CSV table of C-alpha atoms in Angstrom, one decimal:
chain,number,residue,atom,x,y,z
A,238,MET,CA,57.5,-56.5,-30.3
A,239,SER,CA,57.7,-53.9,-27.8
A,240,SER,CA,56.9,-54.3,-24.2
A,241,ASP,CA,56.4,-50.4,-23.0
A,242,ASP,CA,53.4,-50.1,-25.6
A,243,PRO,CA,50.8,-49.3,-23.7
A,244,ASN,CA,48.1,-50.7,-25.9
A,245,GLN,CA,49.2,-54.1,-25.8
A,246,PRO,CA,46.4,-56.8,-25.5
A,247,GLY,CA,45.8,-58.8,-22.2
A,248,LEU,CA,47.1,-58.4,-18.6
A,249,VAL,CA,50.2,-56.3,-18.2
A,250,ILE,CA,52.6,-57.1,-14.9
A,251,THR,CA,55.3,-54.9,-13.9
A,252,VAL,CA,59.0,-56.5,-14.2
A,253,THR,CA,60.6,-57.4,-10.8
A,254,GLU,CA,64.1,-58.6,-10.6
A,255,SER,CA,63.0,-62.2,-10.5
A,256,ILE,CA,60.8,-61.9,-13.6
A,257,ARG,CA,64.4,-59.8,-15.3
A,258,SER,CA,66.5,-62.9,-14.4
A,259,PHE,CA,64.2,-65.4,-15.7
A,260,PHE,CA,64.4,-63.5,-19.1
A,261,LEU,CA,68.2,-63.1,-19.1
A,262,SER,CA,68.4,-67.0,-18.6
A,263,ALA,CA,65.9,-67.9,-21.3
A,264,SER,CA,67.6,-65.1,-23.9
A,265,ASN,CA,70.6,-67.7,-23.4
A,266,ASP,CA,68.7,-70.8,-23.7
A,267,ARG,CA,69.9,-72.4,-26.8
A,268,ARG,CA,67.0,-74.7,-26.6
A,269,LEU,CA,64.7,-71.9,-27.2
A,270,SER,CA,63.5,-70.5,-30.5
A,271,GLU,CA,65.3,-68.0,-31.7
A,272,GLU,CA,61.9,-65.7,-31.8
A,273,LEU,CA,61.6,-66.3,-28.0
A,274,ARG,CA,65.4,-65.5,-27.1
A,275,GLU,CA,64.8,-62.2,-28.7
A,276,LEU,CA,61.7,-61.5,-27.1
A,277,ALA,CA,63.0,-62.4,-23.8
A,278,LEU,CA,66.2,-60.3,-24.2
A,279,THR,CA,64.0,-57.6,-25.1
A,280,LEU,CA,61.5,-58.0,-22.2
A,281,SER,CA,64.4,-58.1,-19.9
A,282,SER,CA,65.0,-54.7,-20.2
A,283,ALA,CA,61.4,-53.4,-20.0
A,284,ALA,CA,59.7,-52.2,-16.9
A,285,ASN,CA,56.3,-54.2,-17.7
A,286,ALA,CA,55.6,-57.3,-19.8
A,287,PRO,CA,52.4,-58.7,-21.1
A,288,TYR,CA,51.5,-62.0,-19.2
A,289,LYS,CA,51.1,-63.7,-22.4
A,290,GLN,CA,54.6,-63.1,-23.3
A,291,ILE,CA,55.7,-64.4,-20.1
A,292,ARG,CA,54.0,-67.2,-19.8
A,293,SER,CA,54.6,-68.6,-23.6
A,294,ILE,CA,58.4,-68.1,-22.8
A,295,TRP,CA,58.0,-70.0,-19.5
A,296,MET,CA,55.9,-72.6,-20.8
A,297,GLU,CA,58.8,-73.3,-23.7
A,298,SER,CA,61.8,-73.1,-21.2
A,299,VAL,CA,62.9,-76.6,-19.8
A,300,PHE,CA,60.8,-77.8,-16.8
A,301,ASP,CA,64.3,-78.1,-14.5
A,302,THR,CA,65.9,-75.0,-15.2
A,303,ARG,CA,62.3,-72.7,-15.1
A,304,PRO,CA,61.3,-71.2,-12.0
A,305,GLY,CA,57.6,-71.9,-10.6
A,306,LEU,CA,55.1,-69.4,-11.5
A,307,ILE,CA,54.2,-68.5,-7.9
A,308,SER,CA,57.6,-67.6,-7.4
A,309,LEU,CA,57.9,-65.9,-10.6
A,310,PHE,CA,55.6,-63.4,-9.9
A,311,SER,CA,56.0,-62.8,-6.4
A,312,GLY,CA,56.3,-59.2,-5.6
A,313,SER,CA,54.9,-58.1,-8.9
A,314,ASN,CA,51.8,-55.9,-9.9
A,315,PHE,CA,49.6,-55.2,-12.3
A,316,VAL,CA,49.4,-52.3,-14.4
A,317,PHE,CA,46.4,-50.7,-15.8
A,318,THR,CA,46.1,-48.3,-18.4
A,319,SER,CA,43.5,-45.5,-19.0
A,320,PRO,CA,41.8,-46.5,-22.6
A,321,LYS,CA,42.8,-43.9,-25.4
A,322,PRO,CA,39.5,-41.6,-25.0
A,323,ARG,CA,37.4,-41.9,-28.2
A,324,GLU,CA,37.1,-38.6,-30.4
A,325,LYS,CA,34.1,-37.0,-31.3
A,326,SER,CA,32.6,-36.7,-34.6
A,327,GLU,CA,31.8,-33.6,-35.9
A,328,GLU,CA,28.0,-34.2,-36.1
A,329,LEU,CA,28.5,-34.7,-32.6
A,330,LYS,CA,30.2,-31.9,-32.0
A,331,GLU,CA,27.9,-29.7,-33.9
A,332,ARG,CA,24.6,-31.7,-31.4
A,333,LEU,CA,26.4,-30.9,-28.2
A,334,ARG,CA,27.2,-26.9,-29.3
A,335,LYS,CA,23.4,-26.5,-30.4
A,336,LEU,CA,22.0,-28.3,-27.2
A,337,LYS,CA,25.0,-26.3,-25.1
A,338,GLU,CA,23.5,-22.8,-26.6
A,339,LEU,CA,19.6,-23.9,-26.2
A,340,ALA,CA,20.5,-24.4,-22.5
A,341,GLU,CA,22.3,-21.3,-22.1
A,342,ARG,CA,19.5,-19.8,-23.6
A,343,LYS,CA,17.0,-21.2,-21.4
A,344,GLU,CA,19.3,-20.1,-18.5
A,345,TYR,CA,19.4,-16.6,-19.4
A,346,GLN,CA,15.5,-16.3,-20.2
A,347,GLU,CA,15.1,-17.6,-16.4
A,348,LEU,CA,17.5,-15.1,-15.3
A,349,VAL,CA,15.6,-12.3,-17.0
A,350,LYS,CA,12.0,-13.6,-17.0
A,351,ASP,CA,11.2,-11.0,-13.8
A,352,ILE,CA,12.5,-8.0,-15.5
A,353,THR,CA,11.6,-8.3,-19.2
A,354,PRO,CA,7.8,-8.0,-20.0
A,355,LYS,CA,5.9,-11.1,-20.7
A,356,LYS,CA,4.6,-11.4,-24.4
A,357,ASP,CA,0.7,-11.3,-25.0
A,358,LEU,CA,-0.3,-14.9,-25.6
A,359,ASN,CA,-3.7,-13.8,-26.2
A,360,GLU,CA,-3.5,-12.0,-29.7
A,361,PRO,CA,-6.5,-11.4,-32.1
A,362,PHE,CA,-6.7,-14.3,-34.4
A,363,SER,CA,-4.1,-16.6,-32.7
A,364,THR,CA,-6.5,-19.9,-33.7
A,365,TYR,CA,-8.7,-21.1,-36.4
A,366,LYS,CA,-11.6,-20.5,-34.5
A,367,ASP,CA,-11.0,-17.2,-33.9
A,368,GLN,CA,-10.5,-16.4,-37.8
A,369,ILE,CA,-13.6,-18.5,-38.7
A,370,GLY,CA,-15.8,-16.8,-36.3
A,371,PHE,CA,-14.2,-13.6,-37.5
A,372,GLY,CA,-15.0,-14.5,-41.1
A,373,LEU,CA,-18.5,-15.5,-40.5
A,374,HIS,CA,-19.1,-12.5,-38.6
A,375,VAL,CA,-17.7,-10.1,-40.9
A,376,ALA,CA,-20.4,-11.9,-44.0
A,377,LEU,CA,-23.0,-11.7,-41.6
A,378,THR,CA,-22.7,-8.0,-40.8
A,379,MET,CA,-22.4,-7.0,-44.7
A,380,PHE,CA,-25.3,-9.2,-46.1
A,381,THR,CA,-27.4,-7.7,-43.2
A,382,GLY,CA,-26.3,-4.2,-44.0
A,383,TYR,CA,-27.0,-5.0,-47.8
A,384,LEU,CA,-30.8,-6.3,-47.1
A,385,VAL,CA,-31.1,-3.4,-44.7
A,386,GLY,CA,-29.8,-1.0,-47.6
A,387,TYR,CA,-31.9,-2.9,-50.4
A,388,PHE,CA,-35.3,-2.6,-48.6
A,389,ALA,CA,-35.0,0.6,-47.3
A,390,PHE,CA,-34.2,2.0,-51.0
A,391,ARG,CA,-37.1,0.1,-52.3
A,392,ALA,CA,-39.3,1.9,-49.9
A,393,LEU,CA,-38.2,4.9,-50.7
A,394,PHE,CA,-37.8,4.9,-54.6
A,395,ASN,CA,-40.7,3.1,-55.5
A,396,HIS,CA,-39.2,-0.2,-56.5
A,397,SER,CA,-36.4,0.9,-58.3
A,398,PRO,CA,-34.0,-2.0,-59.5
A,399,ILE,CA,-31.0,0.3,-60.1
A,400,MET,CA,-32.1,2.2,-56.6
A,401,ASN,CA,-32.6,-0.8,-54.6
A,402,SER,CA,-29.2,-2.4,-55.9
A,403,ALA,CA,-27.5,0.9,-55.0
A,404,GLY,CA,-29.0,1.0,-51.3
A,405,GLY,CA,-27.8,-2.6,-50.8
A,406,ILE,CA,-24.7,-1.5,-52.1
A,407,LEU,CA,-24.4,1.3,-49.6
A,408,GLY,CA,-25.5,-0.7,-46.7
A,409,LEU,CA,-22.8,-3.4,-47.6
A,410,VAL,CA,-20.5,-0.8,-47.4
A,411,PHE,CA,-21.8,0.7,-44.1
A,412,GLY,CA,-21.7,-3.0,-42.4
A,413,MET,CA,-18.0,-3.3,-43.5
A,414,LEU,CA,-17.4,-0.3,-42.2
A,415,LEU,CA,-18.8,-0.9,-39.0
A,416,GLU,CA,-17.3,-4.3,-38.5
A,417,THR,CA,-14.1,-2.4,-39.3
A,418,PHE,CA,-14.6,0.3,-36.5
A,419,LEU,CA,-15.4,-2.7,-34.1
A,420,PHE,CA,-12.2,-4.9,-35.2
A,421,ILE,CA,-10.2,-1.6,-34.3
A,422,ILE,CA,-11.7,-0.9,-30.9
A,423,ARG,CA,-11.2,-4.8,-30.0
A,424,THR,CA,-7.8,-4.9,-31.1
A,425,SER,CA,-6.9,-1.4,-29.0
A,426,GLU,CA,-8.7,-2.6,-25.6
A,427,PRO,CA,-6.5,-5.2,-23.9
A,428,ASN,CA,-9.3,-6.2,-21.7
A,429,LEU,CA,-11.5,-6.9,-24.7
A,430,LYS,CA,-10.9,-10.5,-26.0
A,431,SER,CA,-12.1,-13.2,-27.9
A,432,PRO,CA,-14.5,-15.9,-26.3
A,433,SER,CA,-11.9,-18.3,-27.2
A,434,SER,CA,-8.9,-16.5,-25.8
A,435,THR,CA,-10.6,-15.9,-22.7
A,436,SER,CA,-11.1,-19.7,-22.3
A,437,ARG,CA,-7.8,-20.6,-22.9
A,438,LEU,CA,-6.6,-17.9,-20.1
A,439,LYS,CA,-8.7,-19.4,-17.8
A,440,LYS,CA,-7.8,-23.0,-18.5
A,441,ASN,CA,-4.0,-21.8,-18.0
A,442,GLN,CA,-5.1,-20.6,-14.7
């Protein structure tokens, strides 16, 4: 196992002269296993070594010949290695890209908000309330026009059913044209807004 591998688990320390001398002595100690002797020989030429491996060699060495732990580690330093950065998944990269684009778009809108015209938020029929109100108003106007035309032709043409119906239809068409004309005026004049739009504007202020 190479001692220069920065991904080795556990604590790693620098190999001082006292530690190197201990490794060389352990590599020639026949009382140690062949695996430990080879490990000691490998660590003797390394700049750093894991504490667990040093301790395993030290523990198997003869008590009378091995140095004390305090003197063995005297002058050595801890080796801190930076962990390998985690690679971002494609999904995360795509999400970060979208968030970046959204932030840039908001920043751009903030920069140009004083020179670009503001959008008119009070568009006609922007709410269901406006749409329903307009539909009921049109229906009422057309119905009123039908009744006016019907009774007007009834008084003029001596209760003729055909002429009465024609007068009602004529009044209905007139009411529809009148409502269309009023709608064009309301949408072309910016100061004429629906009641719901006016109430929303007051709330925003």
